[in-house]
Coordinates of C-alpha atoms in Angstrom, one line a residue:
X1 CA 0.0 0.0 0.0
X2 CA 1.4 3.2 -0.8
X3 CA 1.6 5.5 2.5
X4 CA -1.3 8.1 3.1
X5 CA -3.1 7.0 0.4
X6 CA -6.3 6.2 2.0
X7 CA -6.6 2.9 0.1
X8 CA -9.0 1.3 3.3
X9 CA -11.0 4.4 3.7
X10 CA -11.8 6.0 0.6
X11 CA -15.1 4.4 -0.1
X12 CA -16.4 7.1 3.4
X13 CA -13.7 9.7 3.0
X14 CA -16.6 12.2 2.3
X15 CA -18.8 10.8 5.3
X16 CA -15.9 11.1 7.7
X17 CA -14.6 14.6 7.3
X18 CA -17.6 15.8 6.2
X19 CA -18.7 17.0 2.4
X20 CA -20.8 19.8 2.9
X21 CA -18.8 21.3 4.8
X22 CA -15.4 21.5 2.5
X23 CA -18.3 22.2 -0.1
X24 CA -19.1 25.5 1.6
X25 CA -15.3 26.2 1.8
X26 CA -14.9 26.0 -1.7
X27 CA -16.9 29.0 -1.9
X28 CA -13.6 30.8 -0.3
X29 CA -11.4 29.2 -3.2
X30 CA -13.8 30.3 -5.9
X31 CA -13.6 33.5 -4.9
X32 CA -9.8 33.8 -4.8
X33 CA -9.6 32.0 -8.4
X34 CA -12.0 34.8 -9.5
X35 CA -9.7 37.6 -7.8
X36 CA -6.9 36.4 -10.2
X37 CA -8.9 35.3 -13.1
X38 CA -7.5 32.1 -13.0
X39 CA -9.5 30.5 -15.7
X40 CA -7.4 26.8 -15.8
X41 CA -6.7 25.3 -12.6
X42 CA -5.0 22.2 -11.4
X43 CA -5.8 20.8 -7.8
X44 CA -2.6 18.7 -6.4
X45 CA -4.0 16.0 -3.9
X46 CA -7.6 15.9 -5.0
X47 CA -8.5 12.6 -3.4
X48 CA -12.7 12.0 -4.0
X49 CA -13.2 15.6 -5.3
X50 CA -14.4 17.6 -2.3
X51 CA -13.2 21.0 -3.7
X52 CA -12.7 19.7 -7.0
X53 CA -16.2 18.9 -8.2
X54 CA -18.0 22.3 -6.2
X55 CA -15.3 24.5 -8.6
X56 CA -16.5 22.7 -11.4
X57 CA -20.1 23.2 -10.7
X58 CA -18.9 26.7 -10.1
X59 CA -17.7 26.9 -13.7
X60 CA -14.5 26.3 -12.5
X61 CA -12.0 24.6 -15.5
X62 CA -10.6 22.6 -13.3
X63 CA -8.7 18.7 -13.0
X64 CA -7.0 16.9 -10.7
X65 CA -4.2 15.1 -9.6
X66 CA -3.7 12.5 -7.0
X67 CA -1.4 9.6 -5.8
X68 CA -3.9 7.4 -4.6
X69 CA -6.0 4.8 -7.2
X70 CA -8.7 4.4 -4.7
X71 CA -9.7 8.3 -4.0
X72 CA -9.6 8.5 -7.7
X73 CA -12.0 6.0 -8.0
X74 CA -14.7 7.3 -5.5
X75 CA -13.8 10.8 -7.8
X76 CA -14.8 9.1 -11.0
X77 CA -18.1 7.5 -9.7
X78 CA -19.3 11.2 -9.1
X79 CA -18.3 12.5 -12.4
X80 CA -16.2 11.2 -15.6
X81 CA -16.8 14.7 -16.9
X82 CA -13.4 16.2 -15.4
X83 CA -9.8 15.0 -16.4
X84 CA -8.0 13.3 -13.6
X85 CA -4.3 11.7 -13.3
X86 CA -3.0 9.4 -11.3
X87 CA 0.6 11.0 -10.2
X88 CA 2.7 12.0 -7.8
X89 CA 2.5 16.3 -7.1
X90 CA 6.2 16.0 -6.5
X91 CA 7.0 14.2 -9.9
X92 CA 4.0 14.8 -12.4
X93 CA 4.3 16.1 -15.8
X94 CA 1.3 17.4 -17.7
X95 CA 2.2 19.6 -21.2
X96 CA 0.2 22.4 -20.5
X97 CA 0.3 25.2 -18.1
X98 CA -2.6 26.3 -15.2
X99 CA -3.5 30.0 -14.1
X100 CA -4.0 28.2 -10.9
X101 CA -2.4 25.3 -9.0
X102 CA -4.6 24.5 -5.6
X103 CA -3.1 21.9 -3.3
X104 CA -5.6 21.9 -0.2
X105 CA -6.5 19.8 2.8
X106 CA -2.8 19.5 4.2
X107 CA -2.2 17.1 0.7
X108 CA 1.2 18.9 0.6
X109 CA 2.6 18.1 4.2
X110 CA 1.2 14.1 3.1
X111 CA 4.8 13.7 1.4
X112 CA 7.4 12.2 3.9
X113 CA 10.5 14.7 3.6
X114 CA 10.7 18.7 2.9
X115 CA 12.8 17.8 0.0
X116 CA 9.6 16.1 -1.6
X117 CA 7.6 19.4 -0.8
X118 CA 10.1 21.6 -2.3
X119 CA 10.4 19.4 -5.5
X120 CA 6.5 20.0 -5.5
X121 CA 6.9 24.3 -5.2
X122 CA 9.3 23.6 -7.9
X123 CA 7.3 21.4 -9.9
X124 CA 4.1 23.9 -9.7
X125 CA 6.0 26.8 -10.5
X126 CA 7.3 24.7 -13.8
X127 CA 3.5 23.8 -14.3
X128 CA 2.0 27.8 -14.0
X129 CA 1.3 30.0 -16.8
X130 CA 3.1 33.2 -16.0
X131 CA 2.5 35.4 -12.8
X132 CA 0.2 32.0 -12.1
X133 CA -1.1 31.8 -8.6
X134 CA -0.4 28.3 -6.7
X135 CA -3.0 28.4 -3.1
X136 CA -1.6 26.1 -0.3
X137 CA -3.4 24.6 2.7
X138 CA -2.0 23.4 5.9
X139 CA -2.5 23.2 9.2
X140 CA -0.9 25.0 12.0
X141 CA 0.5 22.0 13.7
X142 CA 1.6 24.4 16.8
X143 CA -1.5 24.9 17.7
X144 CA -3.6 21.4 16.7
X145 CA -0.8 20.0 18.4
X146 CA -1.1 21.6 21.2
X147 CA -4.8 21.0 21.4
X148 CA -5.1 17.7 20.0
X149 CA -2.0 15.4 21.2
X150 CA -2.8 11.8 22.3
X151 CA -6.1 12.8 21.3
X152 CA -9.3 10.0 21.0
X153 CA -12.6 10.6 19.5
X154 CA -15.7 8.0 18.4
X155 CA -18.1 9.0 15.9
X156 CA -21.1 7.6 14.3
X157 CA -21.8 7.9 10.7
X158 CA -25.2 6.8 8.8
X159 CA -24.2 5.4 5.8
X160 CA -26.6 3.7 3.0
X161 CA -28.2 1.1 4.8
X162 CA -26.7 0.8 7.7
X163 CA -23.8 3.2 9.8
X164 CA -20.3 3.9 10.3
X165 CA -18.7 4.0 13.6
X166 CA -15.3 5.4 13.8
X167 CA -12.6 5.6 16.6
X168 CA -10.0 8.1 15.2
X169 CA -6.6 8.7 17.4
X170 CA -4.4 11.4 16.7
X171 CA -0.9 11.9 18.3
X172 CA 2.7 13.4 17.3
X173 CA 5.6 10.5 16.7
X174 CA 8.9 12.3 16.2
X175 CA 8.5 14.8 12.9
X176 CA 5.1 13.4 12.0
X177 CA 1.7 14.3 13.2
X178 CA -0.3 11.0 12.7
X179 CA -4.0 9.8 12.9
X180 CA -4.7 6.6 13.3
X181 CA -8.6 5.2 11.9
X182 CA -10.3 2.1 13.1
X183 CA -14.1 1.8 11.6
X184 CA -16.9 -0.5 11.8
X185 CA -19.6 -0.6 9.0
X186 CA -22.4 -1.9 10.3
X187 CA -25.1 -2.6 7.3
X188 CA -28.0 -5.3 7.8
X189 CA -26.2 -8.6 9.1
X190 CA -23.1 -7.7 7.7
X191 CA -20.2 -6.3 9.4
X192 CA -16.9 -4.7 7.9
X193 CA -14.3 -3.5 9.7
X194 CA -11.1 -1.1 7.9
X195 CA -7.9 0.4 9.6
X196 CA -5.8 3.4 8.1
X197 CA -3.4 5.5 9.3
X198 CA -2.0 8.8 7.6
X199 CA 0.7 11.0 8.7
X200 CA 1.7 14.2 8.0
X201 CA 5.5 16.1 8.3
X202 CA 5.8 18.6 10.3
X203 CA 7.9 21.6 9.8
X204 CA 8.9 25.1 10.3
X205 CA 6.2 27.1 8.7
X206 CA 9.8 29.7 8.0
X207 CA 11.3 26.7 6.2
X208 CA 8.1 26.9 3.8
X209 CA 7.8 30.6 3.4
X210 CA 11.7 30.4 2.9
X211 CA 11.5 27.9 0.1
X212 CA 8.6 29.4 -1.8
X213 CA 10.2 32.7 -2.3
X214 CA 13.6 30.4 -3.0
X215 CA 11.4 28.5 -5.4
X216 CA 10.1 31.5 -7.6
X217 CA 7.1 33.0 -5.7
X218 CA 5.9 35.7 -4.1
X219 CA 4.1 35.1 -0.8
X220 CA 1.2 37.6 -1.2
X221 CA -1.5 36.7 1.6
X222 CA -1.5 34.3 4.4
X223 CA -5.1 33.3 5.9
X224 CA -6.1 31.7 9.3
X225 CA -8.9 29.2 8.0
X226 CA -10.4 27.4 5.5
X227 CA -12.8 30.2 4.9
X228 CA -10.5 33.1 5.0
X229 CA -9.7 35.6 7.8
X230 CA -6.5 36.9 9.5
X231 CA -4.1 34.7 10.4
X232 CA -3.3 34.6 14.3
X233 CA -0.9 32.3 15.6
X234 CA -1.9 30.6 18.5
X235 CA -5.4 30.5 17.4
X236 CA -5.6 29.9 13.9
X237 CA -6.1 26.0 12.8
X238 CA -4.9 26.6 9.7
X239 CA -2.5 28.3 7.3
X240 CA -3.7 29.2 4.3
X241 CA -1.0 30.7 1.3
X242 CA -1.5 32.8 -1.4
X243 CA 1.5 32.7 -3.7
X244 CA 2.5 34.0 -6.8
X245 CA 4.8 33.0 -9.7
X246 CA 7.6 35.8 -10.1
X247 CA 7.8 36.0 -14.1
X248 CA 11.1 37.3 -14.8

């Protein structure tokens, strides 16, 4: 199995972290790709198509790119209307150029090493039309972290004929922060149980900021959430970049 790919849980990705809402976060997105009249736009870890398929219906010209055969799968039973790959964001070569690249969802801190992540600033930049606009989202680890360590949580899901109960751990091992899933589909008679585990790198948000101006950007907005708003760091969840390519 290739690591964080959600190969056991992709089938209830969307159940789990919940559709509707990362469909009303895309309305944030839109109205950033609108700012900067991106008119073609790549998204870089799409998995099922939670922010790809709302931009579309948004009249968004959008694809998507992802490592993982099974989230593309859930992706193409709710559309075969949109082009999707199956690469990796650190290696992929498409011959054409985006006014956008979008890689959401804390896809980019997915890959195991900063090196990986800076071969993928590199590789977006290559991939951008010019003074193209690449959007990355993260979390702020010092403060989920902080909040969240050693963390437990249960959950139950309805699902199509039956439900979903999930027992999701979260906890910090060395320069990962990892979450551990163990779910139980109960449907009818049946019962179906699935274990994953993704984990994501943790680094010095000043060792990103460094390496996209390194890498050919300009850093022009940093937002504290999903939805937008100012960035404040030891209450903000997330950090949200806006970034540039620097056309010489």
């Amino acid at each position: 199995m290739l690591p964080n790919d959600y190969t056991s849980s992709a089938k209830y990705y969307d159940t789990i972290v919940g559709k509707k809402t990362f469909e009303k976060n895309t309305k944030f997105i839109s109205t950033l790709l609108k700012k900067f009249k991106a008119k073609t736009v790549l998204e870089l870890g799409c998995g099922t198509g939670l922010y790809l398929f709302p931009l579309k219906k948004d009249k968004c010209s959008i694809e998507g790119l992802d490592i993982s055969k099974a989230m593309l799968r859930e992706a193409r039973k709710r559309s075969k209307e949109v082009k999707l790959y199956l690469q990796d964001m650190a290696t992929f070569t498409i011959p054409k150029k985006y006014d956008a690249i979008l890689c959401l969802n804390s896809s980019l801190a997915l890959l195991p090493t900063f090196k990986l992540i800076e071969k993928t600033i590199k590789n977006c930049k290559k991939h951008l039309e010019k003074d193209g606009i690449l959007i990355l989202d993260l979390a702020n680890h010092s403060k989920e972290i902080k909040e969240s360590d050693n963390s437990q949580e249960k959950e139950t899901y309805k699902i199509p004929k039956g439900e979903l109960q999930l027992l999701s751990k979260d906890y910090k091992k060395g320069n990962k922060w990892v979450s551990e899933w163990y779910g139980v589909i109960k449907q009818g008679k049946k019962t179906k149980i699935f274990k994953d585990k993704y984990a994501e790198l943790i680094f010095s948000p000043k060792q990103l900021e460094k390496s996209i101006k390194n890498n050919g950007f300009k850093l022009l907005q940093m937002y504290g959430s999903r939805s937008g708003g100012k960035f404040v760091v030891d209450k903000s969840y997330r950090r949200v970049y806006i970034c540039q390519k620097i056309s010489y």
